[in-house]
Amino acid sequence: MHNFSGGKNFLFFGFFCLIFTIFVWWRDIIREGTFEGQHTSIVQLGLRFGIILFIVSEAMLFFAFFWAFFWASLAPVPEIGSVWPPKGIETLSAWEVPFLNTVILLSSGASVTWAHHAIIAGFRKEALISLSITVALAILFTCLQLFEYFSANFTIADGIYGSTFYIATGFHGFHVFIGTCFLTVCLYRIFVYHFTKQHHFGFEAAAWYWHFVDVVWLFLFVSIYWWGNLIMLFSPLEQFEIFPLLPFRVGSLDFSFTNSGFFLLFICITYIIFTKLVYAQGHGFYVPSRWQLVFENLYAFTADMVEENMGKKGQAFIPFIFGLFSFLLLANIFGMVPYSFTVTSHLIVTFTLSTIVWVGKLCIGVKHHGIKILGVLLPSGIPFVIVPFFVVVELLSFFIPLAALGIRLFANMIAGHILLKVIVGFCWSMLLAGNFFFLAHFIPMFILFLLLFLETAVAFIQAYVFTMLTCLITGDIVRGGHLVRYSLYFSSSSVVERLAVNQDAVGSNPI
């Protein structure tokens, strides 16, 4: 193996030792439970918890496989043609061998349940017949799966589709083989009278494992064989594509008016029209119109947010905070409209907004505190030896809000819209499939409507979170806060005096 002399011999020897260990271990467990009576109720409870945890661990394994499949199929990369299935892959029809295997495996699940009830009722003959049918169906499933592999026009080496297909279905096939061995042993134990009405946990564990195999196959059939083989002409990421509406280039510079710029302009014009509408209908009277009531409630909400996070000194910034909140709210809400464009789903927009907030915070700090603003880089009481380290740490923490604000808003908006687009595509595919899937598409459609309400709430929440964090970041500078204890460093004119302040602080606060 791997061109090592005697490698194959070591491989077969290790495999033999593994099989021998498993055989002897399980033989001893059967002896303890069947002939020695050591499997008390407490022991059986522990065995039940053990098989449950084992099945959960196997579920996590398949979760990783499904994760890889959906990660590749929901957002196909340009290297595979930006479509799924990838270009050049001739997929297997879901309604031929895979559908037949689905019927076979579900039938085996029914027959193993029949065997379970027969054991509980004490009908040994029926248990033998039903479990024999289960084992036969399991072997037939494995043979058809091998036939499908040999007849497929792609291999595991054919890119992401081949690797995800064979790793998911192959591991499931391996679990079917293990489950077949498990059920075959149980069939033998029924034949030699090992199981009774009260003590038959070995069969229960095998039945649980087999039902788990059935459920995993249903997910494989629906996701990989059926849904994964549908030609997806549109990627969920296409809704975020920026394209020029009015092309305009000067040399290598592109000044085109894009769809993103159009919706940014549209949001600003809508905000202006909204405010003008408030004044035109309400005229600022004490008895407000409907529009004026909405406007005043939003303004009062923003004012309370500013006062809570920035104090009385923050009232001067209410117009800016209110404008920022209104812009984000309108941008997020307009992004929910079909065939529109979500400007906050682009990092360049959210990062620009966070940069404006960060630069504004810096300007306010310089205006209010002058050179003392540099005190954020050097807390008082720090020994001179570790001053460079703390300067680097404080400098990083000073720049973190610049990235955190923009990335938070961008990630939440793009994730929510991708999820909605995926579910819409799933509903549409089921609708076009007809027959049973036409009726079943109402289930994801109902989920879609629930997510629409949730995403609308997220649009408001994200605007609120961005605005509130802006208030917190700016309020720390406006109030002075931590700068008070840093002022000693920058009130002196020499390095010697600043070092003396350090030494005094350390001496008065021993560790």
Coordinates of C-alpha atoms in Angstrom, one line a residue:
M1 CA 0.0 0.0 0.0
H2 CA 1.4 3.4 -1.0
N3 CA 4.4 1.6 -2.5
F4 CA 5.6 0.3 0.9
S5 CA 6.8 -3.2 1.0
G6 CA 4.4 -5.4 2.9
G7 CA 1.9 -2.5 3.2
K8 CA -1.1 -4.6 2.0
N9 CA -0.3 -7.3 4.5
F10 CA -0.3 -4.8 7.4
L11 CA -3.6 -3.4 6.1
F12 CA -5.3 -6.8 6.0
F13 CA -3.8 -7.8 9.4
G14 CA -5.2 -4.5 10.9
F15 CA -8.6 -5.1 9.3
F16 CA -8.7 -8.7 10.6
C17 CA -7.8 -7.5 14.2
L18 CA -10.6 -4.9 14.0
I19 CA -13.2 -7.4 12.8
F20 CA -12.0 -9.9 15.4
T21 CA -12.2 -7.3 18.2
I22 CA -15.7 -6.3 17.2
F23 CA -16.9 -9.9 17.0
V24 CA -15.5 -10.9 20.4
W25 CA -16.8 -7.7 22.0
W26 CA -20.4 -8.1 20.7
R27 CA -20.3 -11.8 21.5
D28 CA -19.6 -11.0 25.1
I29 CA -22.4 -8.4 25.2
I30 CA -24.8 -11.0 23.8
R31 CA -23.7 -13.5 26.4
E32 CA -24.0 -11.0 29.2
G33 CA -27.5 -10.0 28.2
T34 CA -28.9 -13.4 27.1
F35 CA -27.4 -16.1 29.3
E36 CA -25.9 -14.3 32.3
G37 CA -28.8 -11.9 33.0
Q38 CA -26.5 -8.9 33.6
H39 CA -28.6 -6.5 31.5
T40 CA -30.7 -5.0 34.2
S41 CA -33.1 -2.1 33.6
I42 CA -30.3 0.4 34.5
V43 CA -27.8 -1.3 32.1
Q44 CA -30.5 -1.3 29.3
L45 CA -31.1 2.4 29.9
G46 CA -27.4 3.1 29.5
L47 CA -27.3 1.0 26.3
R48 CA -30.3 3.0 25.0
F49 CA -28.5 6.3 25.7
G50 CA -25.4 4.9 24.0
I51 CA -27.2 4.0 20.7
I52 CA -29.1 7.3 20.7
L53 CA -25.8 9.2 21.0
F54 CA -24.3 7.0 18.3
I55 CA -27.2 7.8 15.9
V56 CA -26.9 11.5 16.8
S57 CA -23.2 11.4 15.9
E58 CA -24.0 9.8 12.6
A59 CA -26.6 12.5 11.9
M60 CA -23.9 15.1 12.5
L61 CA -21.7 13.3 9.9
F62 CA -24.4 13.5 7.3
F63 CA -25.1 17.1 8.3
A64 CA -21.6 17.9 7.2
F65 CA -22.2 16.2 3.8
F66 CA -25.4 18.0 3.2
W67 CA -23.7 21.3 4.3
A68 CA -21.0 20.7 1.6
F69 CA -23.7 19.9 -1.0
F70 CA -25.9 22.9 -0.4
W71 CA -22.9 25.2 0.0
A72 CA -21.8 24.3 -3.5
S73 CA -25.2 24.1 -5.1
L74 CA -26.9 27.2 -3.7
A75 CA -24.1 29.6 -4.8
P76 CA -22.3 27.9 -7.8
V77 CA -18.9 29.5 -8.4
P78 CA -17.8 30.6 -11.9
E79 CA -15.3 27.7 -12.1
I80 CA -18.3 25.3 -12.6
G81 CA -20.3 27.7 -14.9
S82 CA -22.2 29.5 -12.1
V83 CA -25.0 26.9 -12.5
W84 CA -26.0 23.7 -10.7
P85 CA -25.5 20.9 -11.8
P86 CA -22.2 22.0 -13.2
K87 CA -21.7 22.2 -16.9
G88 CA -20.7 18.9 -18.4
I89 CA -22.3 16.7 -15.7
E90 CA -24.9 14.3 -17.0
T91 CA -27.0 13.6 -13.9
L92 CA -28.9 10.6 -13.0
S93 CA -32.7 10.7 -13.3
A94 CA -34.3 10.8 -9.8
W95 CA -37.4 8.8 -11.1
E96 CA -35.5 5.7 -12.2
V97 CA -33.2 3.7 -9.9
P98 CA -33.2 6.3 -7.1
F99 CA -37.0 6.3 -6.9
L100 CA -37.1 2.5 -6.9
N101 CA -34.5 2.4 -4.1
T102 CA -36.7 4.8 -2.2
V103 CA -39.7 2.5 -2.4
I104 CA -37.5 -0.5 -1.5
L105 CA -36.0 1.3 1.6
L106 CA -39.3 2.6 2.8
S107 CA -40.8 -0.9 2.4
S108 CA -37.9 -2.3 4.5
G109 CA -38.7 0.2 7.2
A110 CA -42.3 -1.0 7.2
S111 CA -41.2 -4.7 7.4
V112 CA -38.7 -4.1 10.3
T113 CA -41.5 -2.3 12.2
W114 CA -43.7 -5.4 11.5
A115 CA -40.9 -7.6 12.9
H116 CA -40.7 -5.4 16.0
H117 CA -44.4 -5.7 16.8
A118 CA -44.3 -9.4 16.1
I119 CA -41.5 -9.8 18.7
I120 CA -43.5 -7.8 21.3
A121 CA -46.6 -9.9 20.6
G122 CA -44.6 -13.1 20.8
F123 CA -45.2 -14.1 17.2
R124 CA -41.8 -15.7 16.4
K125 CA -42.7 -17.0 13.0
E126 CA -44.0 -13.6 11.8
A127 CA -40.9 -11.9 13.2
L128 CA -38.7 -14.3 11.2
I129 CA -40.6 -13.7 8.0
S130 CA -40.8 -9.9 8.3
L131 CA -37.1 -9.6 9.2
S132 CA -36.1 -11.9 6.4
I133 CA -38.0 -9.6 4.0
T134 CA -36.2 -6.6 5.5
V135 CA -32.8 -8.2 5.0
A136 CA -33.7 -9.2 1.4
L137 CA -34.8 -5.6 0.6
A138 CA -31.6 -4.2 2.1
I139 CA -29.5 -6.5 -0.1
L140 CA -31.6 -5.5 -3.2
F141 CA -31.1 -1.8 -2.3
T142 CA -27.3 -2.3 -2.1
C143 CA -27.2 -4.1 -5.5
L144 CA -29.2 -1.4 -7.2
Q145 CA -27.0 1.2 -5.6
L146 CA -23.9 -0.5 -7.1
F147 CA -25.6 -0.8 -10.5
E148 CA -26.3 3.0 -10.4
Y149 CA -22.6 3.7 -9.6
F150 CA -21.4 1.5 -12.5
S151 CA -23.9 3.2 -14.9
A152 CA -23.2 6.8 -13.9
N153 CA -21.4 9.0 -16.4
F154 CA -19.4 10.8 -13.8
T155 CA -17.0 9.8 -11.0
I156 CA -16.0 11.1 -7.6
A157 CA -13.1 13.0 -9.4
D158 CA -15.6 15.1 -11.5
G159 CA -15.4 18.2 -9.4
I160 CA -17.6 19.3 -6.5
Y161 CA -20.7 17.5 -7.9
G162 CA -19.0 14.1 -8.1
S163 CA -17.3 14.4 -4.8
T164 CA -20.4 15.5 -2.8
F165 CA -22.7 13.0 -4.6
Y166 CA -20.4 10.0 -4.0
I167 CA -19.4 10.9 -0.5
A168 CA -23.0 11.4 0.6
T169 CA -24.6 8.4 -1.2
G170 CA -21.5 6.2 -0.6
F171 CA -21.5 6.7 3.1
H172 CA -25.2 6.1 3.2
G173 CA -24.6 2.9 1.2
F174 CA -21.9 1.9 3.8
H175 CA -24.5 2.5 6.6
V176 CA -27.0 0.4 4.7
F177 CA -24.4 -2.4 4.7
I178 CA -23.7 -2.1 8.4
G179 CA -27.5 -2.0 9.1
T180 CA -27.9 -5.1 6.9
C181 CA -25.3 -7.0 9.0
F182 CA -26.9 -5.7 12.2
L183 CA -30.4 -7.0 11.1
T184 CA -28.9 -10.3 9.9
V185 CA -27.4 -10.9 13.3
C186 CA -30.8 -10.1 14.8
L187 CA -32.5 -12.6 12.4
Y188 CA -30.1 -15.3 13.6
R189 CA -30.8 -14.4 17.3
I190 CA -34.6 -14.7 16.7
F191 CA -34.0 -18.1 15.1
V192 CA -32.1 -19.3 18.2
Y193 CA -34.6 -17.9 20.7
H194 CA -32.4 -15.1 22.1
F195 CA -35.2 -12.5 22.2
T196 CA -38.2 -12.4 24.4
K197 CA -41.2 -10.0 24.8
Q198 CA -39.4 -8.0 27.5
H199 CA -35.7 -8.4 26.5
H200 CA -35.0 -7.6 22.9
F201 CA -33.0 -4.4 23.0
G202 CA -30.5 -5.7 20.5
F203 CA -33.3 -5.8 17.9
E204 CA -34.6 -2.3 19.0
A205 CA -31.1 -0.8 18.5
A206 CA -31.0 -2.4 15.0
A207 CA -34.5 -1.1 14.2
W208 CA -33.6 2.5 15.4
Y209 CA -30.5 2.4 13.2
W210 CA -32.4 1.2 10.2
H211 CA -35.1 3.9 10.6
F212 CA -32.2 6.5 10.7
V213 CA -30.9 5.1 7.5
D214 CA -34.4 5.4 5.9
V215 CA -34.6 9.1 7.0
V216 CA -31.2 9.9 5.7
W217 CA -32.1 8.4 2.3
L218 CA -35.2 10.5 2.0
F219 CA -33.1 13.6 2.5
L220 CA -30.6 12.3 -0.1
F221 CA -33.4 11.6 -2.6
V222 CA -35.1 14.9 -2.3
S223 CA -32.0 17.1 -2.1
I224 CA -29.4 15.4 -4.2
Y225 CA -31.2 13.3 -6.7
W226 CA -34.3 15.4 -7.3
W227 CA -33.8 19.1 -6.3
G228 CA -30.0 19.0 -7.0
N229 CA -30.5 17.7 -10.5
L230 CA -32.9 20.5 -11.5
I231 CA -31.2 23.1 -13.8
M232 CA -30.8 26.2 -11.7
L233 CA -30.7 29.0 -14.3
F234 CA -30.5 31.7 -11.6
S235 CA -28.2 31.7 -8.6
P236 CA -29.5 33.2 -5.3
L237 CA -26.5 35.6 -5.5
E238 CA -27.7 37.2 -8.8
Q239 CA -30.1 39.5 -6.9
F240 CA -27.0 41.3 -5.6
E241 CA -25.4 41.8 -9.0
I242 CA -24.5 45.4 -9.8
F243 CA -24.8 46.4 -13.5
P244 CA -24.7 49.7 -15.3
L245 CA -27.9 51.5 -16.3
L246 CA -26.1 54.5 -18.0
P247 CA -22.6 53.4 -19.0
F248 CA -20.0 56.2 -18.8
R249 CA -16.2 55.6 -18.9
V250 CA -13.3 57.9 -19.0
G251 CA -10.3 55.9 -19.9
S252 CA -9.8 53.1 -17.4
L253 CA -12.2 54.8 -14.9
D254 CA -15.8 53.7 -14.8
F255 CA -18.4 56.4 -13.8
S256 CA -21.4 54.4 -14.9
F257 CA -24.8 55.0 -13.2
T258 CA -25.6 51.6 -11.8
N259 CA -28.7 50.0 -10.3
S260 CA -27.1 50.4 -6.9
G261 CA -26.7 54.1 -7.5
F262 CA -30.3 54.3 -8.8
F263 CA -31.8 52.8 -5.6
L264 CA -29.6 54.9 -3.4
L265 CA -30.9 58.0 -5.2
F266 CA -34.4 56.6 -5.0
I267 CA -34.2 56.1 -1.3
C268 CA -33.0 59.6 -0.7
I269 CA -35.8 61.1 -2.9
T270 CA -38.4 58.9 -1.1
Y271 CA -37.2 60.3 2.2
I272 CA -37.5 63.9 1.0
I273 CA -40.9 63.3 -0.4
F274 CA -42.0 61.6 2.9
T275 CA -40.9 64.6 5.0
K276 CA -42.5 67.1 2.5
L277 CA -45.7 65.0 2.7
V278 CA -45.7 65.3 6.4
Y279 CA -45.5 69.1 6.4
A280 CA -47.9 69.4 3.5
Q281 CA -50.7 67.4 5.2
G282 CA -50.0 68.1 8.9
H283 CA -48.5 71.6 8.7
G284 CA -46.9 70.8 12.0
F285 CA -50.2 71.1 13.9
Y286 CA -50.7 69.7 17.4
V287 CA -53.3 67.3 15.9
P288 CA -51.1 65.3 13.5
S289 CA -52.1 63.6 10.3
R290 CA -51.3 59.9 9.8
W291 CA -48.0 60.6 8.1
Q292 CA -47.0 63.2 10.7
L293 CA -47.8 60.7 13.4
V294 CA -45.5 58.1 11.9
F295 CA -42.8 60.7 11.4
E296 CA -43.1 62.0 15.0
N297 CA -43.0 58.5 16.5
L298 CA -39.9 57.6 14.6
Y299 CA -38.3 60.9 15.6
A300 CA -39.2 60.3 19.2
F301 CA -37.9 56.8 19.1
T302 CA -34.6 58.1 17.7
A303 CA -34.4 60.9 20.3
D304 CA -34.9 58.5 23.2
M305 CA -32.2 56.2 21.8
V306 CA -29.8 59.1 21.5
E307 CA -30.5 60.4 25.0
E308 CA -30.2 56.9 26.5
N309 CA -26.8 56.1 24.9
M310 CA -25.3 59.6 24.5
G311 CA -26.8 61.6 27.3
K312 CA -27.9 65.2 27.2
K313 CA -24.8 66.2 25.2
G314 CA -26.0 64.0 22.3
Q315 CA -29.1 66.0 21.5
A316 CA -27.1 67.9 18.9
F317 CA -26.6 64.7 17.0
I318 CA -30.3 63.7 16.8
P319 CA -30.8 65.0 13.2
F320 CA -27.9 62.9 12.0
I321 CA -28.9 59.8 13.9
F322 CA -32.5 60.2 12.7
G323 CA -31.4 60.6 9.1
L324 CA -29.1 57.6 9.4
F325 CA -31.9 55.4 10.9
S326 CA -34.4 56.5 8.3
F327 CA -32.1 55.8 5.5
L328 CA -31.2 52.3 6.7
L329 CA -34.8 51.5 7.4
L330 CA -36.0 52.6 4.0
A331 CA -33.1 50.8 2.3
N332 CA -33.9 47.6 4.1
I333 CA -37.6 47.8 3.5
F334 CA -37.2 48.6 -0.2
G335 CA -34.9 45.6 -0.5
M336 CA -37.9 43.4 0.4
V337 CA -39.8 44.5 -2.6
P338 CA -39.6 41.9 -5.5
Y339 CA -37.3 42.9 -8.4
S340 CA -35.8 45.7 -6.3
F341 CA -32.2 46.0 -5.0
T342 CA -30.9 45.8 -1.5
V343 CA -28.2 48.4 -1.2
T344 CA -27.3 47.4 2.4
S345 CA -26.4 43.9 1.1
H346 CA -23.2 45.3 -0.4
L347 CA -20.2 45.7 1.8
I348 CA -19.1 48.9 0.0
V349 CA -22.3 50.7 1.1
T350 CA -22.3 49.5 4.7
F351 CA -18.5 50.0 5.1
T352 CA -18.9 53.6 3.7
L353 CA -21.6 54.3 6.3
S354 CA -19.4 52.9 9.1
T355 CA -16.5 54.9 7.8
I356 CA -18.6 58.1 8.0
V357 CA -19.5 57.3 11.6
W358 CA -16.0 56.4 12.6
V359 CA -14.5 59.6 11.0
G360 CA -17.3 61.7 12.5
K361 CA -16.4 60.1 15.9
L362 CA -12.8 61.0 15.4
C363 CA -13.6 64.6 14.4
I364 CA -15.9 65.1 17.4
G365 CA -13.2 63.7 19.7
V366 CA -10.6 66.1 18.4
K367 CA -13.0 69.0 18.7
H368 CA -14.0 68.3 22.3
H369 CA -10.7 67.0 23.7
G370 CA -7.9 68.1 21.4
I371 CA -4.7 66.2 21.8
K372 CA -6.1 64.4 24.7
I373 CA -7.9 62.1 22.3
L374 CA -4.7 60.2 21.9
G375 CA -5.1 59.1 25.5
V376 CA -7.2 56.2 24.2
L377 CA -4.0 54.6 23.1
L378 CA -2.3 54.7 26.5
P379 CA -4.3 54.0 29.7
S380 CA -3.0 55.3 32.9
G381 CA -1.1 53.1 35.3
I382 CA 0.6 51.0 32.7
P383 CA 4.3 50.2 33.2
F384 CA 6.6 51.7 30.6
V385 CA 7.9 48.3 29.5
I386 CA 4.5 47.2 28.2
V387 CA 3.4 50.5 26.8
P388 CA 4.1 49.5 23.1
F389 CA 2.0 46.4 23.5
F390 CA -1.0 48.3 25.0
V391 CA -0.7 51.0 22.3
V392 CA -1.1 48.3 19.6
V393 CA -4.0 46.7 21.4
E394 CA -5.8 50.0 22.0
L395 CA -5.2 51.0 18.4
L396 CA -6.8 47.8 17.2
S397 CA -9.8 48.2 19.5
F398 CA -10.1 51.8 18.2
F399 CA -10.4 50.6 14.6
I400 CA -12.6 47.5 15.2
P401 CA -15.9 49.5 15.2
L402 CA -15.0 50.6 11.7
A403 CA -15.3 47.1 10.4
A404 CA -17.8 45.7 12.8
L405 CA -20.6 48.2 12.0
G406 CA -20.4 47.5 8.3
I407 CA -19.9 43.8 8.3
R408 CA -22.7 43.2 10.8
L409 CA -25.3 45.0 8.6
F410 CA -24.0 43.5 5.4
A411 CA -23.9 39.9 6.7
N412 CA -27.4 40.0 8.1
M413 CA -29.0 41.5 5.1
I414 CA -27.3 39.2 2.5
A415 CA -28.0 36.1 4.5
G416 CA -31.7 36.8 4.9
H417 CA -32.2 37.6 1.2
I418 CA -30.3 34.4 0.1
L419 CA -32.5 32.3 2.4
L420 CA -35.7 33.8 0.9
K421 CA -34.5 33.3 -2.6
V422 CA -33.6 29.7 -2.0
I423 CA -37.0 28.9 -0.5
V424 CA -38.7 30.7 -3.4
G425 CA -36.7 28.6 -5.9
F426 CA -37.6 25.5 -3.9
C427 CA -41.3 26.3 -4.0
W428 CA -41.2 27.1 -7.7
S429 CA -39.4 23.8 -8.5
M430 CA -42.0 21.8 -6.6
L431 CA -44.8 23.7 -8.3
L432 CA -43.4 22.9 -11.7
A433 CA -42.9 19.2 -10.8
G434 CA -46.6 18.7 -10.6
N435 CA -48.5 15.7 -9.0
F436 CA -47.7 15.2 -5.4
F437 CA -45.1 18.0 -5.3
F438 CA -47.7 20.5 -6.5
L439 CA -49.6 19.9 -3.3
A440 CA -46.5 19.6 -1.1
H441 CA -45.2 23.0 -2.3
F442 CA -47.7 24.8 0.1
I443 CA -45.6 23.7 3.0
P444 CA -42.4 25.7 2.0
M445 CA -44.7 28.4 0.8
F446 CA -46.2 28.8 4.3
I447 CA -42.6 28.9 5.7
L448 CA -41.8 31.5 3.1
F449 CA -44.6 33.8 4.3
L450 CA -43.4 33.4 7.9
L451 CA -39.8 34.2 6.9
L452 CA -41.1 37.3 5.0
F453 CA -42.6 38.7 8.2
L454 CA -39.4 37.7 10.1
E455 CA -37.2 39.4 7.4
T456 CA -39.3 42.6 7.6
A457 CA -38.7 42.6 11.4
V458 CA -35.0 42.0 10.8
A459 CA -34.9 45.0 8.4
F460 CA -36.1 47.3 11.3
I461 CA -33.9 45.6 13.8
Q462 CA -30.7 45.9 11.8
A463 CA -31.4 49.6 11.2
Y464 CA -31.9 50.0 14.9
V465 CA -28.8 48.0 15.8
F466 CA -26.6 50.0 13.4
T467 CA -28.0 53.3 14.8
M468 CA -27.7 52.2 18.4
L469 CA -24.1 51.2 18.0
T470 CA -23.4 54.5 16.3
C471 CA -24.8 56.2 19.4
L472 CA -22.7 54.1 21.7
I473 CA -19.5 54.7 19.7
T474 CA -20.1 58.4 19.4
G475 CA -21.5 58.8 22.9
D476 CA -18.2 57.5 24.5
I477 CA -16.4 60.4 22.8
V478 CA -19.1 63.1 23.5
R479 CA -19.3 62.3 27.2
G480 CA -15.6 62.1 27.7
G481 CA -15.9 58.8 29.5
H482 CA -12.6 57.0 29.6
L483 CA -10.7 60.0 28.3
V484 CA -10.8 61.6 31.8
R485 CA -8.3 59.1 33.2
Y486 CA -6.1 59.6 30.2
S487 CA -5.8 63.3 30.4
L488 CA -2.8 63.2 32.7
Y489 CA -0.7 61.8 29.9
F490 CA -1.2 64.7 27.6
S491 CA -1.5 67.6 30.0
S492 CA 2.3 67.5 30.5
S493 CA 4.8 68.7 28.0
S494 CA 7.6 66.2 28.4
V495 CA 8.0 62.4 28.3
V496 CA 9.7 62.5 31.8
E497 CA 6.6 63.9 33.4
R498 CA 4.4 61.3 31.7
L499 CA 6.7 58.5 32.9
A500 CA 6.4 59.9 36.4
V501 CA 2.7 59.7 36.2
N502 CA 3.1 56.1 35.2
Q503 CA 5.3 55.2 38.1
D504 CA 3.1 57.0 40.6
A505 CA 0.0 55.1 39.3
V506 CA 1.8 51.8 39.6
G507 CA 3.1 52.5 43.0
S508 CA -0.3 53.6 44.3
N509 CA -2.0 50.5 42.9
P510 CA 0.3 47.6 43.6
I511 CA -0.7 44.3 42.0

